[in-house]
Each structure stands twice: as structure tokens, then as C-alpha cells.
Short mmCIF file of C-alpha atoms in Angstrom, two decimals:
data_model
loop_
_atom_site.label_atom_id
_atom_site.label_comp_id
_atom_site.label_asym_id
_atom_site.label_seq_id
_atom_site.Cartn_x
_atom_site.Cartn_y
_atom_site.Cartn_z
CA UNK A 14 40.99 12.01 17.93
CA UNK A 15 38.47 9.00 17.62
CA UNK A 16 35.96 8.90 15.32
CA UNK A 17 32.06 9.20 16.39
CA UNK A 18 29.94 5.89 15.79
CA UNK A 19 27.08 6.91 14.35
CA UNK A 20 24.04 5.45 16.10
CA UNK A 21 21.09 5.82 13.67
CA UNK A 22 20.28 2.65 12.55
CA UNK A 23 20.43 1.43 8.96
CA UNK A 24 17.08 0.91 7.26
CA UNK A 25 17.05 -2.50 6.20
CA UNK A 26 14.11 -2.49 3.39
CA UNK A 27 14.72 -6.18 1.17
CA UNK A 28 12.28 -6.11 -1.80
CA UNK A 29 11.47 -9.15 -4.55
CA UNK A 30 10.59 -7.03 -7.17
CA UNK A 31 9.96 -9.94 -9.32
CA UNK A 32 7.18 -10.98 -6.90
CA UNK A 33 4.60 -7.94 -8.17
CA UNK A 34 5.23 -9.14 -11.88
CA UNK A 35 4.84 -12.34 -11.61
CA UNK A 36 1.82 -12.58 -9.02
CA UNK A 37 -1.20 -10.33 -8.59
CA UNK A 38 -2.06 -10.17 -4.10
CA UNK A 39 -5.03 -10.88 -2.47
CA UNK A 40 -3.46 -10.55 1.12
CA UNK A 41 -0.35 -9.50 2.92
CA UNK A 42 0.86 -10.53 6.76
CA UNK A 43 3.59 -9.50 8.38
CA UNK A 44 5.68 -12.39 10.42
CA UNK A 45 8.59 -12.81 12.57
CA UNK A 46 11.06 -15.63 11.65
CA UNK A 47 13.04 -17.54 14.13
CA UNK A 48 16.76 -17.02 13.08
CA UNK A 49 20.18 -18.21 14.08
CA UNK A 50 23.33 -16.37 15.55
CA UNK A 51 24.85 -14.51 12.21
CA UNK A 52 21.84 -14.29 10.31
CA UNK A 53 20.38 -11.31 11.78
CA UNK A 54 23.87 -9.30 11.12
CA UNK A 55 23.94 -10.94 7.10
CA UNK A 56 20.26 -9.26 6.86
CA UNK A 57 21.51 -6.34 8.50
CA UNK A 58 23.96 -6.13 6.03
CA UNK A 59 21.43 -6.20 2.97
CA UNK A 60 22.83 -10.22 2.07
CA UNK A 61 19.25 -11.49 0.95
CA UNK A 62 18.11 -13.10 -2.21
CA UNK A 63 14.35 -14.08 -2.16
CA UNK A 64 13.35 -14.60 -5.68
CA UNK A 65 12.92 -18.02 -5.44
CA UNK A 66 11.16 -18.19 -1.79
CA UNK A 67 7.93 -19.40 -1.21
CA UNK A 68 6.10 -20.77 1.92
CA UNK A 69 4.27 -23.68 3.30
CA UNK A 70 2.96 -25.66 5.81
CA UNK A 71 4.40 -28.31 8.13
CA UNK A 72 1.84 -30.91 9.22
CA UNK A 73 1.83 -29.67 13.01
CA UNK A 74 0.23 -26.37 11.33
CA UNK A 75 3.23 -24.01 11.48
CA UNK A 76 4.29 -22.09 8.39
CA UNK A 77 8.12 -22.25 7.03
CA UNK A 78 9.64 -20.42 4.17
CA UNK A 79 12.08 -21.95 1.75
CA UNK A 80 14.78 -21.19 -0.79
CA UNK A 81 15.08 -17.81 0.99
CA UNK A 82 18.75 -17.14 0.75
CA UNK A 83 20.84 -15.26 3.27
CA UNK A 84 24.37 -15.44 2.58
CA UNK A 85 26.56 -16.24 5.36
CA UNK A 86 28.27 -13.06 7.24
CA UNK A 87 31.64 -12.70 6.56
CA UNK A 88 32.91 -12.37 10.03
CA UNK A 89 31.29 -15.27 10.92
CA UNK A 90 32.92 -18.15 12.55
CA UNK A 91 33.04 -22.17 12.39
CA UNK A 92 29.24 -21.98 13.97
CA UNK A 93 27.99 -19.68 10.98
CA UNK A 94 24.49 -20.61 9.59
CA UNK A 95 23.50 -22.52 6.57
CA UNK A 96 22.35 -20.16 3.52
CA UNK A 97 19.35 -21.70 2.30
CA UNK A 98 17.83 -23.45 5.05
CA UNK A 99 13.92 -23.77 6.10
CA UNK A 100 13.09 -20.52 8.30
CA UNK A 101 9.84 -20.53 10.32
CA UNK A 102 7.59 -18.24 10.38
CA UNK A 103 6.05 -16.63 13.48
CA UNK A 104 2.39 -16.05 12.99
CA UNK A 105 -0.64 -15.76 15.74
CA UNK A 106 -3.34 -18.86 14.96
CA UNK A 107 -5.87 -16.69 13.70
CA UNK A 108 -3.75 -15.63 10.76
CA UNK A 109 -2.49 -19.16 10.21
CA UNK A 110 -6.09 -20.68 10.08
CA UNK A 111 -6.83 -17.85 7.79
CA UNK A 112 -3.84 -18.50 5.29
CA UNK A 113 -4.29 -22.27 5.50
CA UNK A 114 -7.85 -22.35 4.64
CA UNK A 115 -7.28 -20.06 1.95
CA UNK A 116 -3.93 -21.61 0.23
CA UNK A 117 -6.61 -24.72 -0.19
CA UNK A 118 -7.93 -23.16 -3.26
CA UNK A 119 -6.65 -23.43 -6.81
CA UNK A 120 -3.99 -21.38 -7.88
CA UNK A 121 -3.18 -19.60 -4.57
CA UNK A 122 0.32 -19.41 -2.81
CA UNK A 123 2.54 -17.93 -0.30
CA UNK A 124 5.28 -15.78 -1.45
CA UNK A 125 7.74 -13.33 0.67
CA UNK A 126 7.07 -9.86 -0.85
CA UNK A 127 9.89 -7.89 1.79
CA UNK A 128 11.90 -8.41 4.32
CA UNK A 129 12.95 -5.24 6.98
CA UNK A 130 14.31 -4.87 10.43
CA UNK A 131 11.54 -2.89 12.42
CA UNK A 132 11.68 -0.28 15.36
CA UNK A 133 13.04 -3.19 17.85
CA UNK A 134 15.57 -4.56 15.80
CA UNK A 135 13.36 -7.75 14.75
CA UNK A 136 13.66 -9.20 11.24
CA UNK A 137 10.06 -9.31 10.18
CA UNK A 138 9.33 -11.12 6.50
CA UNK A 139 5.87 -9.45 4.89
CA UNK A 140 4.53 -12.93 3.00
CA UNK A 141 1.58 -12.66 0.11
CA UNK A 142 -1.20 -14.89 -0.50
CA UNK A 143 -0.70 -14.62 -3.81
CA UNK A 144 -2.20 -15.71 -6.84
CA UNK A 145 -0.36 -16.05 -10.43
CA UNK A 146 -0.85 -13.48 -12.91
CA UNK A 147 -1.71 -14.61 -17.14
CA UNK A 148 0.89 -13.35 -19.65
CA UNK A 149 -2.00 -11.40 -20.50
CA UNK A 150 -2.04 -9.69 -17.35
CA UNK A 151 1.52 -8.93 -17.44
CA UNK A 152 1.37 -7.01 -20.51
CA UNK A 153 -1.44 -4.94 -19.15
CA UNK A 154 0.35 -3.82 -16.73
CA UNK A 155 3.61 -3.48 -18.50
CA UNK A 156 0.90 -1.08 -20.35
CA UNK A 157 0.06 0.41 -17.68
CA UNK A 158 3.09 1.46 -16.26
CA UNK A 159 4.39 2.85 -19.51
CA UNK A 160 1.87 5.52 -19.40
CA UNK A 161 2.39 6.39 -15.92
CA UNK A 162 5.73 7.24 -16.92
CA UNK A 163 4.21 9.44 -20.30
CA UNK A 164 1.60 10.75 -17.99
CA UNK A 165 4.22 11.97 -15.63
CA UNK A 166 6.91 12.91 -18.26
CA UNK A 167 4.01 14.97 -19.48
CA UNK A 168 3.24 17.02 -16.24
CA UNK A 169 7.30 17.52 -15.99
CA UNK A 170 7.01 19.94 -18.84
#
């Protein structure tokens, strides 16, 4: 007897956890990215590193991410992709005006926050304007979450 496939799709749901420590956000966009063959089945797989990523802009006004690492898929052939290559980023022009005028300020950057397949089977990046946090900052809310975690130990009892 064969065994079923089982056709409900895996929740891809990539998170750089890192990114809410080290930056506070002032604004998050969702944005396609324009991929190659086996990269889309290495996502789909869960083969992403982005803790190092970070955006920016190409003189003709479109927005790229870098240092965003997906691994190559292991089934892959001769014509598999590179790991850490430049991705762009698919954005309308009203959000790109809106995140190059404001990356011209001090202090402000674009970071990938998460990366997830949606409904249509797209691989869709959500990107921060982002702004770095103080070490002071950090340890409030290192603060912070440890008494979340009393408050609710509390309530358990």
C-alpha cells in the first residue's frame, strides 16, 4: 500500500531574534525578493541565517539585501545558487521613496526582521527601519522581560 502525501503546506516562519535586541523599530514593510531556481526549496526547507543581513540602496533606486544566507539545497545540481549573494527586494515606489528618505537620517537602517512563505507560495522578507538601541536600553528591557516572566510565574500559582 502507498503512503498518502500529505498536502498541507509547511509553515515557513524564519525569525532574527537578535534583530529585536539589538535594534528598537520605527517601521516594518513586507517585500518580495527575486530568487533563483533552488532557493525557494532551501527556504522551504528552513536553510536561512539572517543575523548579519542588512539592506540598501542601489543608485537606480532599488533596494537589495545582503549577507542574507541561504544555504544551498542539497538536491541541487551543477546550476545551484550562490549562498550569500545580493537579493533584491520587491517594493512598490511609494514605500521605497518612503524608506529612502527616511534611512537619510542619523542612526537609521534597514534590517530583515522575518522571512515566511505566504498563502501563494511567495517568499516574502518583512525588513525594519530600524534604529540602534544604547546598552542602556538593552538592559531595560532585559528588565523588563524578567518580570514578565515573575509576573506570569506569579499568576501560574
Amino acid at each position: 500500500m502507498a503512503k498518502q502525501k500529505d498536502d498541507t503546506p509547511k509553515r515557513v516562519n524564519i525569525l532574527n531574534r537578535r534583530a529585536s535586541y539589538e535594534y528598537s523599530f520605527l517601521a516594518k514593510y513586507d517585500a518580495g525578493m527575486m530568487l533563483q531556481g533552488t532557493e525557494i526549496k532551501s527556504i522551504r526547507e528552513g536553510n536561512v541565517n539572517m543575523q548579519d543581513g542588512f539592506c540598501t540602496f542601489h543608485p537606480d533606486g532599488s533596494l537589495w539585501v545582503h549577507n542574507l544566507s541561504i544555504s544551498q539545497y542539497t538536491l541541487g545540481t551543477y546550476n545551484n545558487h550562490e549562498p550569500k549573494r545580493e537579493r533584491k527586494l520587491l517594493l512598490n515606489k511609494k514605500e521605497l521613496r518612503q524608506l529612502a528618505n527616511k534611512t537619510q537620517e542619523q542612526g537609521v537602517t534597514i534590517i530583515p526582521v522575518r522571512l515566511f512563505v505566504n498563502d501563494r507560495g511567495f517568499a516574502k522578507l518583512e525588513i525594519a527601519l530600524a534604529k540602534g538601541k544604547k546598552l542602556f536600553d538593552k538592559r531595560d528591557d532585559i528588565k523588563a522581560k524578567d518580570q514578565k516572566r515573575e509576573m506570569d510565574r506569579a499568576r501560574e500559582y
